[in-house]
Short mmCIF file of N, CA, C and O in Angstrom, two decimals:
data_model
loop_
_atom_site.label_atom_id
_atom_site.label_comp_id
_atom_site.label_asym_id
_atom_site.label_seq_id
_atom_site.Cartn_x
_atom_site.Cartn_y
_atom_site.Cartn_z
N MET A 1 -26.69 17.70 25.03
CA MET A 1 -25.53 17.08 24.42
C MET A 1 -25.67 15.57 24.50
O MET A 1 -25.92 15.01 25.56
N TYR A 2 -25.49 14.89 23.37
CA TYR A 2 -25.61 13.44 23.30
C TYR A 2 -24.32 12.79 23.78
O TYR A 2 -23.23 13.20 23.42
N GLN A 3 -24.46 11.79 24.62
CA GLN A 3 -23.30 11.08 25.13
C GLN A 3 -23.40 9.61 24.76
O GLN A 3 -24.44 8.98 24.97
N GLU A 4 -22.32 9.09 24.15
CA GLU A 4 -22.30 7.68 23.75
C GLU A 4 -22.37 6.80 24.99
O GLU A 4 -21.80 7.12 26.03
N PRO A 5 -23.06 5.66 24.89
CA PRO A 5 -23.08 4.73 26.01
C PRO A 5 -21.69 4.14 26.21
O PRO A 5 -20.92 4.03 25.27
N PRO A 6 -21.35 3.74 27.44
CA PRO A 6 -20.02 3.18 27.67
C PRO A 6 -19.86 1.84 26.95
O PRO A 6 -20.83 1.11 26.73
N VAL A 7 -18.63 1.55 26.57
CA VAL A 7 -18.30 0.30 25.90
C VAL A 7 -17.61 -0.58 26.93
O VAL A 7 -16.63 -0.17 27.55
N TYR A 8 -18.13 -1.79 27.13
CA TYR A 8 -17.56 -2.70 28.12
C TYR A 8 -16.93 -3.89 27.43
O TYR A 8 -17.48 -4.46 26.50
N LEU A 9 -15.77 -4.27 27.92
CA LEU A 9 -15.03 -5.41 27.40
C LEU A 9 -15.38 -6.64 28.21
O LEU A 9 -15.40 -6.60 29.44
N LEU A 10 -15.67 -7.74 27.52
CA LEU A 10 -15.97 -8.98 28.22
C LEU A 10 -14.70 -9.55 28.84
O LEU A 10 -13.62 -9.45 28.25
N PRO A 11 -14.82 -10.15 30.02
CA PRO A 11 -13.64 -10.76 30.64
C PRO A 11 -13.04 -11.82 29.71
O PRO A 11 -13.76 -12.57 29.07
N PHE A 12 -11.75 -11.88 29.64
CA PHE A 12 -10.99 -12.85 28.85
C PHE A 12 -11.15 -12.65 27.34
O PHE A 12 -10.66 -13.46 26.56
N ALA A 13 -11.82 -11.59 26.92
CA ALA A 13 -12.05 -11.38 25.49
C ALA A 13 -10.73 -11.12 24.75
O ALA A 13 -10.54 -11.62 23.64
N LEU A 14 -9.83 -10.36 25.36
CA LEU A 14 -8.57 -10.07 24.67
C LEU A 14 -7.72 -11.32 24.50
O LEU A 14 -7.12 -11.53 23.45
N GLY A 15 -7.67 -12.15 25.51
CA GLY A 15 -6.90 -13.39 25.41
C GLY A 15 -7.41 -14.27 24.27
O GLY A 15 -6.62 -14.81 23.49
N ASP A 16 -8.72 -14.38 24.18
CA ASP A 16 -9.32 -15.16 23.09
C ASP A 16 -9.04 -14.51 21.74
O ASP A 16 -8.74 -15.19 20.76
N LEU A 17 -9.13 -13.19 21.69
CA LEU A 17 -8.87 -12.48 20.45
C LEU A 17 -7.45 -12.72 19.97
O LEU A 17 -7.22 -13.02 18.80
N PHE A 18 -6.46 -12.61 20.87
CA PHE A 18 -5.06 -12.81 20.50
C PHE A 18 -4.82 -14.24 20.05
O PHE A 18 -4.15 -14.48 19.05
N ALA A 19 -5.39 -15.20 20.77
CA ALA A 19 -5.21 -16.60 20.41
C ALA A 19 -5.82 -16.89 19.04
O ALA A 19 -5.19 -17.57 18.21
N ASN A 20 -7.02 -16.39 18.78
CA ASN A 20 -7.67 -16.62 17.49
C ASN A 20 -6.91 -15.95 16.36
O ASN A 20 -6.77 -16.53 15.28
N ALA A 21 -6.44 -14.74 16.58
CA ALA A 21 -5.70 -14.02 15.53
C ALA A 21 -4.42 -14.76 15.18
O ALA A 21 -4.08 -14.89 14.00
N ASN A 22 -3.73 -15.27 16.18
CA ASN A 22 -2.49 -16.01 15.91
C ASN A 22 -2.78 -17.35 15.25
O ASN A 22 -2.02 -17.80 14.39
N ALA A 23 -3.86 -18.00 15.63
CA ALA A 23 -4.18 -19.32 15.07
C ALA A 23 -4.67 -19.21 13.63
O ALA A 23 -4.31 -20.04 12.79
N THR A 24 -5.49 -18.20 13.34
CA THR A 24 -6.09 -18.08 12.01
C THR A 24 -5.29 -17.17 11.08
O THR A 24 -5.45 -17.24 9.86
N GLY A 25 -4.47 -16.29 11.65
CA GLY A 25 -3.72 -15.35 10.82
C GLY A 25 -4.55 -14.20 10.32
O GLY A 25 -4.16 -13.49 9.40
N CYS A 26 -5.73 -14.00 10.94
CA CYS A 26 -6.58 -12.88 10.52
C CYS A 26 -7.34 -12.32 11.72
O CYS A 26 -7.46 -12.96 12.76
N ILE A 27 -7.82 -11.11 11.53
CA ILE A 27 -8.62 -10.44 12.54
C ILE A 27 -9.93 -10.03 11.87
O ILE A 27 -9.94 -9.47 10.78
N THR A 28 -11.03 -10.36 12.51
CA THR A 28 -12.36 -10.16 11.93
C THR A 28 -12.97 -8.83 12.36
O THR A 28 -12.41 -8.11 13.20
N LEU A 29 -14.13 -8.54 11.82
CA LEU A 29 -14.87 -7.34 12.21
C LEU A 29 -15.21 -7.38 13.70
O LEU A 29 -15.05 -6.39 14.41
N ALA A 30 -15.65 -8.53 14.18
CA ALA A 30 -15.96 -8.66 15.61
C ALA A 30 -14.71 -8.45 16.46
O ALA A 30 -14.78 -7.82 17.53
N ASP A 31 -13.57 -8.95 16.00
CA ASP A 31 -12.32 -8.75 16.72
C ASP A 31 -11.96 -7.27 16.79
O ASP A 31 -11.49 -6.77 17.82
N ARG A 32 -12.20 -6.56 15.71
CA ARG A 32 -11.90 -5.12 15.69
C ARG A 32 -12.76 -4.35 16.67
O ARG A 32 -12.30 -3.42 17.33
N TYR A 33 -14.03 -4.75 16.80
CA TYR A 33 -14.88 -4.11 17.79
C TYR A 33 -14.39 -4.42 19.21
O TYR A 33 -14.44 -3.58 20.10
N GLY A 34 -13.91 -5.63 19.42
CA GLY A 34 -13.33 -5.98 20.71
C GLY A 34 -12.10 -5.15 21.02
O GLY A 34 -11.91 -4.69 22.16
N LEU A 35 -11.26 -4.93 20.02
CA LEU A 35 -10.08 -4.08 20.22
C LEU A 35 -10.49 -2.65 20.53
O LEU A 35 -9.88 -1.99 21.38
N MET A 36 -11.51 -2.16 19.85
CA MET A 36 -11.99 -0.81 20.11
C MET A 36 -12.45 -0.68 21.57
O MET A 36 -12.12 0.29 22.25
N ALA A 37 -13.20 -1.67 22.04
CA ALA A 37 -13.66 -1.64 23.43
C ALA A 37 -12.47 -1.67 24.38
O ALA A 37 -12.46 -0.96 25.40
N ALA A 38 -11.47 -2.45 24.07
CA ALA A 38 -10.30 -2.54 24.93
C ALA A 38 -9.53 -1.23 24.98
O ALA A 38 -9.09 -0.78 26.04
N ILE A 39 -9.39 -0.59 23.84
CA ILE A 39 -8.65 0.67 23.78
C ILE A 39 -9.33 1.75 24.60
O ILE A 39 -8.68 2.57 25.24
N PHE A 40 -10.67 1.75 24.63
CA PHE A 40 -11.40 2.75 25.40
C PHE A 40 -11.48 2.42 26.89
O PHE A 40 -11.94 3.24 27.67
N ASP A 41 -11.05 1.24 27.28
CA ASP A 41 -11.08 0.83 28.68
C ASP A 41 -9.87 1.41 29.40
O ASP A 41 -8.74 0.96 29.21
N GLU A 42 -10.09 2.43 30.20
CA GLU A 42 -8.99 3.10 30.88
C GLU A 42 -8.36 2.26 31.98
O GLU A 42 -7.25 2.54 32.43
N SER A 43 -9.04 1.21 32.41
CA SER A 43 -8.50 0.36 33.47
C SER A 43 -7.78 -0.87 32.92
O SER A 43 -7.45 -1.78 33.67
N LEU A 44 -7.49 -0.88 31.63
CA LEU A 44 -6.84 -2.01 31.00
C LEU A 44 -5.42 -2.18 31.57
O LEU A 44 -4.65 -1.22 31.62
N PRO A 45 -5.07 -3.39 32.00
CA PRO A 45 -3.73 -3.61 32.55
C PRO A 45 -2.64 -3.38 31.50
O PRO A 45 -2.87 -3.53 30.30
N GLU A 46 -1.47 -3.03 31.97
CA GLU A 46 -0.35 -2.70 31.09
C GLU A 46 0.04 -3.88 30.19
O GLU A 46 0.36 -3.68 29.02
N ASP A 47 -0.01 -5.11 30.68
CA ASP A 47 0.36 -6.25 29.85
C ASP A 47 -0.62 -6.44 28.70
O ASP A 47 -0.22 -6.84 27.59
N GLU A 48 -1.88 -6.15 28.91
CA GLU A 48 -2.86 -6.26 27.82
C GLU A 48 -2.68 -5.12 26.81
O GLU A 48 -2.89 -5.32 25.61
N LYS A 49 -2.27 -3.94 27.28
CA LYS A 49 -1.96 -2.84 26.35
C LYS A 49 -0.79 -3.22 25.45
O LYS A 49 -0.81 -2.96 24.25
N ARG A 50 0.23 -3.86 26.04
CA ARG A 50 1.37 -4.30 25.24
C ARG A 50 0.96 -5.38 24.23
O ARG A 50 1.46 -5.41 23.11
N SER A 51 0.04 -6.24 24.63
CA SER A 51 -0.45 -7.28 23.71
C SER A 51 -1.17 -6.65 22.53
O SER A 51 -1.02 -7.11 21.39
N ILE A 52 -1.96 -5.62 22.79
CA ILE A 52 -2.63 -4.90 21.71
C ILE A 52 -1.61 -4.29 20.76
O ILE A 52 -1.74 -4.38 19.54
N ASP A 53 -0.55 -3.69 21.32
CA ASP A 53 0.50 -3.11 20.49
C ASP A 53 1.16 -4.17 19.60
O ASP A 53 1.40 -3.93 18.42
N ARG A 54 1.43 -5.35 20.18
CA ARG A 54 2.04 -6.42 19.39
C ARG A 54 1.11 -6.87 18.27
O ARG A 54 1.55 -7.12 17.14
N LEU A 55 -0.17 -6.96 18.57
CA LEU A 55 -1.14 -7.37 17.56
C LEU A 55 -1.21 -6.33 16.43
O LEU A 55 -1.21 -6.69 15.25
N LEU A 56 -1.23 -5.06 16.78
CA LEU A 56 -1.27 -4.01 15.76
C LEU A 56 0.00 -4.00 14.91
O LEU A 56 -0.06 -3.78 13.70
N ARG A 57 1.15 -4.26 15.53
CA ARG A 57 2.40 -4.34 14.75
C ARG A 57 2.35 -5.52 13.78
O ARG A 57 2.79 -5.42 12.63
N ALA A 58 1.80 -6.66 14.24
CA ALA A 58 1.69 -7.83 13.36
C ALA A 58 0.78 -7.52 12.17
O ALA A 58 1.04 -7.98 11.06
N ILE A 59 -0.28 -6.75 12.41
CA ILE A 59 -1.17 -6.36 11.32
C ILE A 59 -0.44 -5.44 10.35
O ILE A 59 -0.51 -5.62 9.13
N CYS A 60 0.28 -4.45 10.87
CA CYS A 60 1.01 -3.50 10.02
C CYS A 60 2.07 -4.20 9.17
O CYS A 60 2.30 -3.83 8.03
N LYS A 61 2.71 -5.23 9.74
CA LYS A 61 3.75 -5.96 9.01
C LYS A 61 3.17 -7.00 8.05
O LYS A 61 3.91 -7.62 7.31
N GLY A 62 1.87 -7.22 8.10
CA GLY A 62 1.24 -8.16 7.20
C GLY A 62 1.21 -9.59 7.69
O GLY A 62 0.83 -10.50 6.96
N HIS A 63 1.61 -9.82 8.94
CA HIS A 63 1.59 -11.17 9.50
C HIS A 63 0.17 -11.61 9.83
O HIS A 63 -0.13 -12.80 9.83
N ILE A 64 -0.69 -10.65 10.12
CA ILE A 64 -2.10 -10.92 10.40
C ILE A 64 -2.92 -10.04 9.46
O ILE A 64 -2.66 -8.84 9.33
N LYS A 65 -3.88 -10.66 8.78
CA LYS A 65 -4.70 -9.94 7.81
C LYS A 65 -5.99 -9.45 8.45
O LYS A 65 -6.53 -10.09 9.35
N VAL A 66 -6.48 -8.33 7.97
CA VAL A 66 -7.76 -7.77 8.41
C VAL A 66 -8.81 -8.19 7.39
O VAL A 66 -8.66 -7.90 6.19
N ILE A 67 -9.85 -8.91 7.85
CA ILE A 67 -10.91 -9.34 6.94
C ILE A 67 -12.23 -8.69 7.35
O ILE A 67 -12.41 -8.32 8.50
N ASP A 68 -13.15 -8.57 6.41
CA ASP A 68 -14.42 -7.90 6.67
C ASP A 68 -15.54 -8.87 7.03
O ASP A 68 -16.71 -8.53 6.92
N GLU A 69 -15.19 -10.06 7.45
CA GLU A 69 -16.21 -11.02 7.90
C GLU A 69 -16.47 -10.84 9.39
O GLU A 69 -15.60 -10.39 10.13
N ILE A 70 -17.66 -11.20 9.82
CA ILE A 70 -18.01 -11.09 11.24
C ILE A 70 -17.20 -12.06 12.07
O ILE A 70 -16.73 -11.75 13.15
N SER A 71 -17.00 -13.27 11.55
CA SER A 71 -16.33 -14.33 12.29
C SER A 71 -15.41 -15.10 11.34
O SER A 71 -15.70 -15.20 10.15
N ALA A 72 -14.35 -15.66 11.88
CA ALA A 72 -13.45 -16.47 11.08
C ALA A 72 -13.99 -17.88 10.90
O ALA A 72 -13.48 -18.66 10.12
N MET A 73 -15.05 -18.21 11.65
CA MET A 73 -15.65 -19.54 11.55
C MET A 73 -16.37 -19.67 10.21
O MET A 73 -17.14 -18.80 9.84
N ALA A 74 -16.12 -20.74 9.53
CA ALA A 74 -16.78 -20.93 8.22
C ALA A 74 -17.60 -22.17 8.19
O ALA A 74 -17.51 -23.04 8.94
#
């Protein structure tokens, strides 16, 4: 049976992701992979889980756009 390798979240990655999303108004492909890693992290603190929920609500309401670029840097 094939088992996927574990996904590890870099320290402070979520804080940077939230700050960038709020500053640019968009979430990139790299940001989405960071969110995926965070969601699979069972040891994620409750305040960071709530931050993810707020970010997802902002995306659903259209306040933050999802773009297919690797980075928001141009």
